[in-house]
mmCIF file of C-alpha atoms in Angstrom:
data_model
loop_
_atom_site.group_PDB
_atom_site.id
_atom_site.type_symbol
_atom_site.label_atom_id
_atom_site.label_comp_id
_atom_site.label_asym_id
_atom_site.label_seq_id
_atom_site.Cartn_x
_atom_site.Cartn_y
_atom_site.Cartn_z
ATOM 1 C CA UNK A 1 -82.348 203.284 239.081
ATOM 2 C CA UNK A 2 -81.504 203.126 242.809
ATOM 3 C CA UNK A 3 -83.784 202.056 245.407
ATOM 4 C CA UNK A 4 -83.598 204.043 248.699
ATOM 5 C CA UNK A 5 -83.243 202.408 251.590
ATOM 6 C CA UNK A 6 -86.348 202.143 254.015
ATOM 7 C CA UNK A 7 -85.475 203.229 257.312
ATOM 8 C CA UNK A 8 -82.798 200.423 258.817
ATOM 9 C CA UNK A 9 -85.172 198.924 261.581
ATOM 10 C CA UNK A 10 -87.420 198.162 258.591
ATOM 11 C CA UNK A 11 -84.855 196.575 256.243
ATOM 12 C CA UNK A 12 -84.990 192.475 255.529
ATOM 13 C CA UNK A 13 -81.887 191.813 253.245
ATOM 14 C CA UNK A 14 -78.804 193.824 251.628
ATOM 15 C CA UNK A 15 -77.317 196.787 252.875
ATOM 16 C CA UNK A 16 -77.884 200.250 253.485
ATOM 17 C CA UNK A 17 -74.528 202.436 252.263
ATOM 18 C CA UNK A 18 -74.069 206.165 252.056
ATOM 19 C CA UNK A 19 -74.364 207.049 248.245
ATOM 20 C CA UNK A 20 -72.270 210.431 247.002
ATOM 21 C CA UNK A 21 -69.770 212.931 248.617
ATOM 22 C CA UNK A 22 -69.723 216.688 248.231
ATOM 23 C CA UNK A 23 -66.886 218.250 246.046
ATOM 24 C CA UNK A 24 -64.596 218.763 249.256
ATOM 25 C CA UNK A 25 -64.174 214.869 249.890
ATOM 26 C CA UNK A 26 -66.259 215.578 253.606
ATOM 27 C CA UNK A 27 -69.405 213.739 254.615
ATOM 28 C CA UNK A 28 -71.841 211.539 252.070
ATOM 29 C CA UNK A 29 -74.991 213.301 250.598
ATOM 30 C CA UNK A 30 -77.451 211.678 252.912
ATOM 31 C CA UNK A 31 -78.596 209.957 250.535
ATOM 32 C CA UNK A 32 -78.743 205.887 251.464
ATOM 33 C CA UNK A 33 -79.251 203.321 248.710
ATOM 34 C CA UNK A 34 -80.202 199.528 249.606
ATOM 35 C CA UNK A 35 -77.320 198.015 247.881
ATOM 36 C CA UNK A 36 -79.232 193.711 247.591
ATOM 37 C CA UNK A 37 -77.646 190.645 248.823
ATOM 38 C CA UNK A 38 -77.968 187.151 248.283
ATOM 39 C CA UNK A 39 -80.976 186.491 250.266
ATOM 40 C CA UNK A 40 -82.825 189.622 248.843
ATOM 41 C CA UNK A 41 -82.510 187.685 245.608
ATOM 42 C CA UNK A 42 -83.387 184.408 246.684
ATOM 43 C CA UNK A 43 -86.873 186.137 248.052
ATOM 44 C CA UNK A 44 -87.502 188.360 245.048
ATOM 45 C CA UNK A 45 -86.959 185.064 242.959
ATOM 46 C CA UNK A 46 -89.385 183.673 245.136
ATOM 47 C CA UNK A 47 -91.853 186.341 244.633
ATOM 48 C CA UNK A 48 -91.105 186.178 240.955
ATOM 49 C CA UNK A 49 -92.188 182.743 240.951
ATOM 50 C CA UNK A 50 -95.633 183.723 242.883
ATOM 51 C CA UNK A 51 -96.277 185.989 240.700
ATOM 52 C CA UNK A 52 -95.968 183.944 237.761
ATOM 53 C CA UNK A 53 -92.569 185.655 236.430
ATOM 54 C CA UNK A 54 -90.578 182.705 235.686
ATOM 55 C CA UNK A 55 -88.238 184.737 232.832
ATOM 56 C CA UNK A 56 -87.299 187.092 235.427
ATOM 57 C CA UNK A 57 -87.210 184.875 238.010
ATOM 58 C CA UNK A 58 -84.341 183.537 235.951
ATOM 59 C CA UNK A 59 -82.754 186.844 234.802
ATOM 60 C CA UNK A 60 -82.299 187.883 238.445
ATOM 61 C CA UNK A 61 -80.660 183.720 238.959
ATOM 62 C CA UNK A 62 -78.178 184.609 236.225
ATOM 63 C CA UNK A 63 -77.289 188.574 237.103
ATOM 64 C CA UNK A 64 -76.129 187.411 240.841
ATOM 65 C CA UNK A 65 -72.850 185.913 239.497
ATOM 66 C CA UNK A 66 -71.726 189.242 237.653
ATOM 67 C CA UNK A 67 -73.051 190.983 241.051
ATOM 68 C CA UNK A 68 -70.651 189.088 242.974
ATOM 69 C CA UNK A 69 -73.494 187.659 244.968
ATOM 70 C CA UNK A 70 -73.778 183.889 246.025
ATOM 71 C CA UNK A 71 -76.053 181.637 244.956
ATOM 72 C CA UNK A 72 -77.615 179.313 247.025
ATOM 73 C CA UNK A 73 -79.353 176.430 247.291
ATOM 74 C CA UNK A 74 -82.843 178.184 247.649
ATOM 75 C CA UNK A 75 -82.567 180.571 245.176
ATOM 76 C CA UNK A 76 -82.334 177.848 242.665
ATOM 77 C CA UNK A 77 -85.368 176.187 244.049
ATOM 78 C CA UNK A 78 -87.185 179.219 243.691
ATOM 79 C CA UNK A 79 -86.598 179.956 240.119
ATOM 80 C CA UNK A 80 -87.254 175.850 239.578
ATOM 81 C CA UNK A 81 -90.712 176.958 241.192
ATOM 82 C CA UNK A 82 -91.241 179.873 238.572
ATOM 83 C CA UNK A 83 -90.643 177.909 235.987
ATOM 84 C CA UNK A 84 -93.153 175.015 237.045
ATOM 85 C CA UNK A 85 -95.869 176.852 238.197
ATOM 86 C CA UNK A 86 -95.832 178.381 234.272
ATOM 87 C CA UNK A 87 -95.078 175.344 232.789
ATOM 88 C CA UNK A 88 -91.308 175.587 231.286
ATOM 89 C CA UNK A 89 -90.420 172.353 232.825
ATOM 90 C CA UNK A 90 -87.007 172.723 230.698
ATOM 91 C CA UNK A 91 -86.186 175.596 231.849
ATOM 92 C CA UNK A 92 -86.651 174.516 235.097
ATOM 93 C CA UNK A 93 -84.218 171.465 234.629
ATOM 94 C CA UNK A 94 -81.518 173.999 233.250
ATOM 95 C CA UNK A 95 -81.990 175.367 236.635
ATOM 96 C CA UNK A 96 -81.410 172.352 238.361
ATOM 97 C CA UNK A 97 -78.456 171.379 236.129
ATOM 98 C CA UNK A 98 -76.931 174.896 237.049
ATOM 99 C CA UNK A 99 -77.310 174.407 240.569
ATOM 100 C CA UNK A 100 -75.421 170.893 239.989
ATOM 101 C CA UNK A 101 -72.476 171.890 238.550
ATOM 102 C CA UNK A 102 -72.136 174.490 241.172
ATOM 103 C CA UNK A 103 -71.338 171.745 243.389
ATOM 104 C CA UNK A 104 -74.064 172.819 245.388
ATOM 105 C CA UNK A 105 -75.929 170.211 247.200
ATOM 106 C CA UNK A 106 -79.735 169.827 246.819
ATOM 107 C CA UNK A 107 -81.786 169.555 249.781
ATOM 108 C CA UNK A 108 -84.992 167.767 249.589
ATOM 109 C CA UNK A 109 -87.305 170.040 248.147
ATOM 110 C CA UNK A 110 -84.758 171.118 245.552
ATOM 111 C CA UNK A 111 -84.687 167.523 244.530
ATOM 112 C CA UNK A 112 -88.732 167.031 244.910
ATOM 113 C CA UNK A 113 -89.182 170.316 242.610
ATOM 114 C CA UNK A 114 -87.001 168.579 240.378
ATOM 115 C CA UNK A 115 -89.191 165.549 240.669
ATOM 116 C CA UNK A 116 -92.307 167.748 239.593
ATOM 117 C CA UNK A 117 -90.164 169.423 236.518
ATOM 118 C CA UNK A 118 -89.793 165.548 235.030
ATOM 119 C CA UNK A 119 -93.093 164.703 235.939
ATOM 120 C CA UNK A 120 -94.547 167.771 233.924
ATOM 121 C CA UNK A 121 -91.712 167.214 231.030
ATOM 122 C CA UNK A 122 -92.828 163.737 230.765
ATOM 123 C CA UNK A 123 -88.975 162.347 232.063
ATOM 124 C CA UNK A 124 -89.895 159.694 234.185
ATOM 125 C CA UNK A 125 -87.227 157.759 234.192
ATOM 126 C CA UNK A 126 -84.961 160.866 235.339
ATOM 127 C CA UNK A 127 -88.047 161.501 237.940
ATOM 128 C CA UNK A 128 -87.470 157.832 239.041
ATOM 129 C CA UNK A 129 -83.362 158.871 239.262
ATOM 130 C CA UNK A 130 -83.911 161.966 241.440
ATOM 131 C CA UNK A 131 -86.566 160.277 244.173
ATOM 132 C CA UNK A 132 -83.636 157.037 244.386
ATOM 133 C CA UNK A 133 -81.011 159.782 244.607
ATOM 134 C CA UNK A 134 -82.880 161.278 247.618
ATOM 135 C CA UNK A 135 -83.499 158.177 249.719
ATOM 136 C CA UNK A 136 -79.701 157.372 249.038
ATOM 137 C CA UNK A 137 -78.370 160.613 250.299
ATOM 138 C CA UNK A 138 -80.528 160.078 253.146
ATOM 139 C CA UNK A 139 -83.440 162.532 252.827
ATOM 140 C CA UNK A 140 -86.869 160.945 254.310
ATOM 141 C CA UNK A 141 -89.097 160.861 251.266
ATOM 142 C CA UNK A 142 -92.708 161.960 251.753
ATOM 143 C CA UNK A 143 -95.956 162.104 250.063
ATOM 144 C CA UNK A 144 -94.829 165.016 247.708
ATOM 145 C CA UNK A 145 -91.913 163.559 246.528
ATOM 146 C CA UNK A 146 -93.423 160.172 245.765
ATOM 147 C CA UNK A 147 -96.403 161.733 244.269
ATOM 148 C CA UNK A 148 -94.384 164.017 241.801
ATOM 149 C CA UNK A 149 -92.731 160.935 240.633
ATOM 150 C CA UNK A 150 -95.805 158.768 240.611
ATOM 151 C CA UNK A 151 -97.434 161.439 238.018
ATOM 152 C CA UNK A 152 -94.441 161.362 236.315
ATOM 153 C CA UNK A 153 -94.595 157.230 235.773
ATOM 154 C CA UNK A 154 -98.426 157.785 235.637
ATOM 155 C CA UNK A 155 -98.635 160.369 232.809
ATOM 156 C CA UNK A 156 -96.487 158.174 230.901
ATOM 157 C CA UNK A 157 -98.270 155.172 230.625
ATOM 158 C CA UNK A 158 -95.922 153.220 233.165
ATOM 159 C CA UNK A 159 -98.410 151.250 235.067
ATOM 160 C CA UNK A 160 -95.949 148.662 236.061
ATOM 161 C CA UNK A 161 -93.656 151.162 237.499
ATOM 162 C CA UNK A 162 -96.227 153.114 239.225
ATOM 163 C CA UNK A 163 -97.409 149.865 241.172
ATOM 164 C CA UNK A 164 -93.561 149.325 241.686
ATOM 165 C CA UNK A 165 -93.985 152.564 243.731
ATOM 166 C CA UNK A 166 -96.774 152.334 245.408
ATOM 167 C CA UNK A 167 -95.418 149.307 247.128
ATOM 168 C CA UNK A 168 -91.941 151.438 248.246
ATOM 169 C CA UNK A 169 -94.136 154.151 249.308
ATOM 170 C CA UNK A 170 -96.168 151.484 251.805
ATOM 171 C CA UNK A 171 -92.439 149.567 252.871
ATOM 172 C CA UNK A 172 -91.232 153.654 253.462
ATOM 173 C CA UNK A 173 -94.182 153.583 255.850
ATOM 174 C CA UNK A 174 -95.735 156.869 254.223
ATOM 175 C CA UNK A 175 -99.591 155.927 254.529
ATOM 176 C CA UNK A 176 -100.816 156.822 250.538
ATOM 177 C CA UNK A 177 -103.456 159.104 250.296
ATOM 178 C CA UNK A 178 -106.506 160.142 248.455
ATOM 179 C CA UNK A 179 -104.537 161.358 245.676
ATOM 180 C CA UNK A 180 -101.482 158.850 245.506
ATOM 181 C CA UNK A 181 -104.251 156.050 245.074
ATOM 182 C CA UNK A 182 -106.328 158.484 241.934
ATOM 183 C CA UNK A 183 -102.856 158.239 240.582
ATOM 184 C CA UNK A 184 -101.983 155.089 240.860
ATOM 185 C CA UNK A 185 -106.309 153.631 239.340
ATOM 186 C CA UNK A 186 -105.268 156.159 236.491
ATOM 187 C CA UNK A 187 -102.242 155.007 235.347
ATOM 188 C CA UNK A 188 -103.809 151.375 235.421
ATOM 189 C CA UNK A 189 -106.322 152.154 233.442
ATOM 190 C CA UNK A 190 -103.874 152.727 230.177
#
């Protein structure tokens, strides 16, 4: 099915084209169809992912390639949020993977979403990998990124390297708060 075009002051993403010609070869039909772009993918992943859609969040990540559309950063990060918020952490990390060996480079919260996939999959170590990976590229870590990978060493029973963090988190000098310390008392008490 085709989607018609709103009027173009009202259009956020893709392109409005004249669809059909009359048997002559003269003017189009008048009728205009909203042909999507990139970005009108990346936000109807994101909705997707809002909405709890996380399969079609990742149907629409793997039709843009045969559409000839791009794929960018953010449109991976949005499907990585579909699949977390409904708990298909794997999926989520196939994601991620993709978006790798596109050569693309994460940005922070593609990295941190990561972070929270690991953490709910129970992969701390590769949590652990991820927030390192971050601070070496540069990116300023902050209380969500830290805290993703402090559930993930938490969750699993790693006490030791929970306190380990806690103490980079203070020499980062990102004050820990309410939650980072529940955290850190639960993973002690293993």
């Amino acid at each position: 099915a085709e989607l018609h075009a709103p009027p173009p002051a009202a259009s956020g993403g893709g392109s409005v084209h004249d669809h059909g010609s009359d048997a002559g070869g003269g003017s189009g039909s008048g009728v205009r169809v909203l042909v999507p772009d990139g970005r009108s993918f990346t936000t109807a992943i994101g909705a997707c992912a809002a909405g709890g859609q996380w399969w079609a969040a990742l149907r629409l990540l793997a039709d843009m390639p045969a559409r000839g559309l791009e794929q960018e950063v953010h449109t991976f990060t949005n499907a990585m949020k579909a699949c977390g918020k409904a708990s298909h952490w794997a999926w989520g990390l196939a994601a991620f993977a993709d978006l790798q060996g596109l050569a693309i480079a994460p940005d922070a919260m593609a990295l941190t979403s990561a972070i929270g996939l690991c953490s709910r999959g129970g992969r701390w170590i590769e949590g652990l990998q991820l927030l390192w990976s971050m601070k070496h590229r540069g990116f300023e870590l902050d209380l969500l990124s830290y805290t993703s990978a402090l559930n993930a060493c938490a969750q699993n029973q790693e006490w030791v390297q929970t306190l380990d963090l806690l103490g980079s988190i203070r020499d980062d000098v990102v004050r820990p708060d309410a939650i980072i310390h529940q955290i850190v008392l639960t993973a002690c008490q293993w």
